[in-house]
XYZ file of C-alpha atoms in Angstrom:
156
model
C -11.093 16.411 -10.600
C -11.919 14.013 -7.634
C -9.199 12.901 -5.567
C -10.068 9.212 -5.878
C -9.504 10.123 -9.571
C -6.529 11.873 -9.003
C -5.003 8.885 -6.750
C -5.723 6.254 -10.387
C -3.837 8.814 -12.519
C -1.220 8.295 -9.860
C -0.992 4.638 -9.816
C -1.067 5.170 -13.945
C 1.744 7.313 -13.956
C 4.044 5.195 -11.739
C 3.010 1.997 -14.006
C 4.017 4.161 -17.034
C 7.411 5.473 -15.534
C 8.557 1.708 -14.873
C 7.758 0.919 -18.254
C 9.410 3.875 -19.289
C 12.281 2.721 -17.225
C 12.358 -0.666 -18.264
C 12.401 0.719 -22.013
C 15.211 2.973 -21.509
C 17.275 0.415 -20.316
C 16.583 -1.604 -22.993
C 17.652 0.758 -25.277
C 20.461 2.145 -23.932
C 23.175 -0.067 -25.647
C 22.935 -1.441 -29.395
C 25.578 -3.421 -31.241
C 27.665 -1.672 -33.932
C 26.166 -2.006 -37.414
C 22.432 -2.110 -36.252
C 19.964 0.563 -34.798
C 18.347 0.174 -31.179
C 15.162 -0.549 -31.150
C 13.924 2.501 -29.940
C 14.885 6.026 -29.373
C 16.638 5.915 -25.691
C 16.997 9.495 -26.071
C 13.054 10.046 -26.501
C 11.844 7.425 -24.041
C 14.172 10.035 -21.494
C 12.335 12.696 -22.314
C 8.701 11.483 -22.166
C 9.612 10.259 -19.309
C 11.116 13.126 -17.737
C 7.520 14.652 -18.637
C 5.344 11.929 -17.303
C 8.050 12.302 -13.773
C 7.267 16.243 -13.572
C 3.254 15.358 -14.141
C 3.472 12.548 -10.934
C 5.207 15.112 -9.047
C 2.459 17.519 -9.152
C -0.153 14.930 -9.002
C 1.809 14.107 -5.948
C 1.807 17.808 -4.666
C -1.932 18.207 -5.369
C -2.900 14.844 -3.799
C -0.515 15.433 -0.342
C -2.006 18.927 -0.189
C -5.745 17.568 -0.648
C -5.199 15.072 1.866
C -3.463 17.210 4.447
C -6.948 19.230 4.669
C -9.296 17.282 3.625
C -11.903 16.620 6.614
C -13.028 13.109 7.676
C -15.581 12.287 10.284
C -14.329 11.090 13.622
C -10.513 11.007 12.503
C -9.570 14.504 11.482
C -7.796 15.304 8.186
C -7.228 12.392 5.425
C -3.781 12.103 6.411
C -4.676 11.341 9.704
C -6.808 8.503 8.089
C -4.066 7.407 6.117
C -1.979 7.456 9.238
C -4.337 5.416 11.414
C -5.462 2.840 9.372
C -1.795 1.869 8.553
C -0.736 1.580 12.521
C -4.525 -0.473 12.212
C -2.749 -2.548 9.526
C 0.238 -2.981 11.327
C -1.210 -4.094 14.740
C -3.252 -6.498 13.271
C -0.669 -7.933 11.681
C 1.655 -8.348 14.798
C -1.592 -9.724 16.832
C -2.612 -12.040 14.152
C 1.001 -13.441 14.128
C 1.176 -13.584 17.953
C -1.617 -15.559 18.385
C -0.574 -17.755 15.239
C 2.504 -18.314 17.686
C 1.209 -18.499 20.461
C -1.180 -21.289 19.113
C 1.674 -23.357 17.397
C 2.019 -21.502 14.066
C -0.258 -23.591 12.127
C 1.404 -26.916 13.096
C -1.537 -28.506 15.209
C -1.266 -29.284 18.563
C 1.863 -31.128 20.134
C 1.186 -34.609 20.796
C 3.449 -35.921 23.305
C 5.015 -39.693 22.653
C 5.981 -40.288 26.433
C 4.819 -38.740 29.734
C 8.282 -37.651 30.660
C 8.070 -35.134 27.262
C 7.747 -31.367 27.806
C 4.775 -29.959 26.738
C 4.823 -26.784 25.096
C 2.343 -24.198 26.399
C 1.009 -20.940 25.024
C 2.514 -17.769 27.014
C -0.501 -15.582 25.551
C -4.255 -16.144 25.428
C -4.826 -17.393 21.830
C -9.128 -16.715 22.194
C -8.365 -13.258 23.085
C -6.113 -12.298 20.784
C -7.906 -13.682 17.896
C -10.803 -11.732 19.142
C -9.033 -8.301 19.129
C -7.187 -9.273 15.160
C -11.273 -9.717 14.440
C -11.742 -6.598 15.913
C -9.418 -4.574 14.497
C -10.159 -5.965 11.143
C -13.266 -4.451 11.829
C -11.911 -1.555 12.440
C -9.841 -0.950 9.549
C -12.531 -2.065 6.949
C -14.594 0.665 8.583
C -11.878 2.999 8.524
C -11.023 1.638 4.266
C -14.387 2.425 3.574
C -14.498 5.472 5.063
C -10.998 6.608 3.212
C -12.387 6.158 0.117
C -15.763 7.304 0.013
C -13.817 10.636 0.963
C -11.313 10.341 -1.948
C -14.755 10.057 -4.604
C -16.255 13.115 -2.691
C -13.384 15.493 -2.272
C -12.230 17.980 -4.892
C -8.561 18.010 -5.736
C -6.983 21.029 -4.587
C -4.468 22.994 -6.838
């Protein structure tokens, strides 16, 4: 199994254990005189089962990704780990310059010459610039994540 393959059966299996959950709790109580309508006690145990099977999709996939070389980065987990700081620091210089440039509101128009203006503290061009850059960056990096998780094996 592929580890891109292995990551879908993940996503699958937390869907199902919400549903699971959902269903449970749905089922838990039933008025007197009337039967639920369905087995609480069965919906626990399937999805006790389908919890043990995410945990050792879980093991297999952390394991995978701890050694699992990528080019220029190191492991997959260092992957992981750099494209969400990537993530993260575009997000706080795409707000900064959104800020810094008057969130969005236009510029101020002053009524009177004796009005404050308000002026940007940051360099809106430049920080635009780097967002652009590191969006780059982190659709490189995306790309390169999961081109690895099609290619690599799942370890045991």
């Amino acid at each position: 199994m592929k580890l891109g393959e292995a990551l879908a059966d993940r996503a699958d299996a937390v869907r199902r254990i919400e549903q699971l959950r959902t269903r449970v709790v749905a089922s838990a109580r039933y008025q007197e005189g009337e039967a639920p309508a369905e087995d609480a006690q069965e919906l626990l145990t399937e999805l006790d089962e389908v919890l043990g099977r995410l945990e050792t999709l879980i093991r297999r996939i952390n394991r995978t990704n701890a050694t699992v070389p990528v080019t220029g980065v190191g492991t997959l987990t260092d992957a992981l780990a750099r494209r969400d700081v990537l993530r993260m620091r575009h997000a706080a210089i795409s707000t900064a310059a959104d800020a810094a440039s008057g969130g969005g509101r236009g510029p101020a128009l002053r009524q009177l010459r004796s009005e404050l203006r308000i002026l940007p503290a940051l360099p809106v061009a430049d920080l635009r610039a780097r967002a652009d850059e590191l969006a780059r960056e982190l659709r490189e990096l995306d790309v390169l994540i999961q081109r690895t998780n099609w290619e690599a094996d799942l370890l045991e």
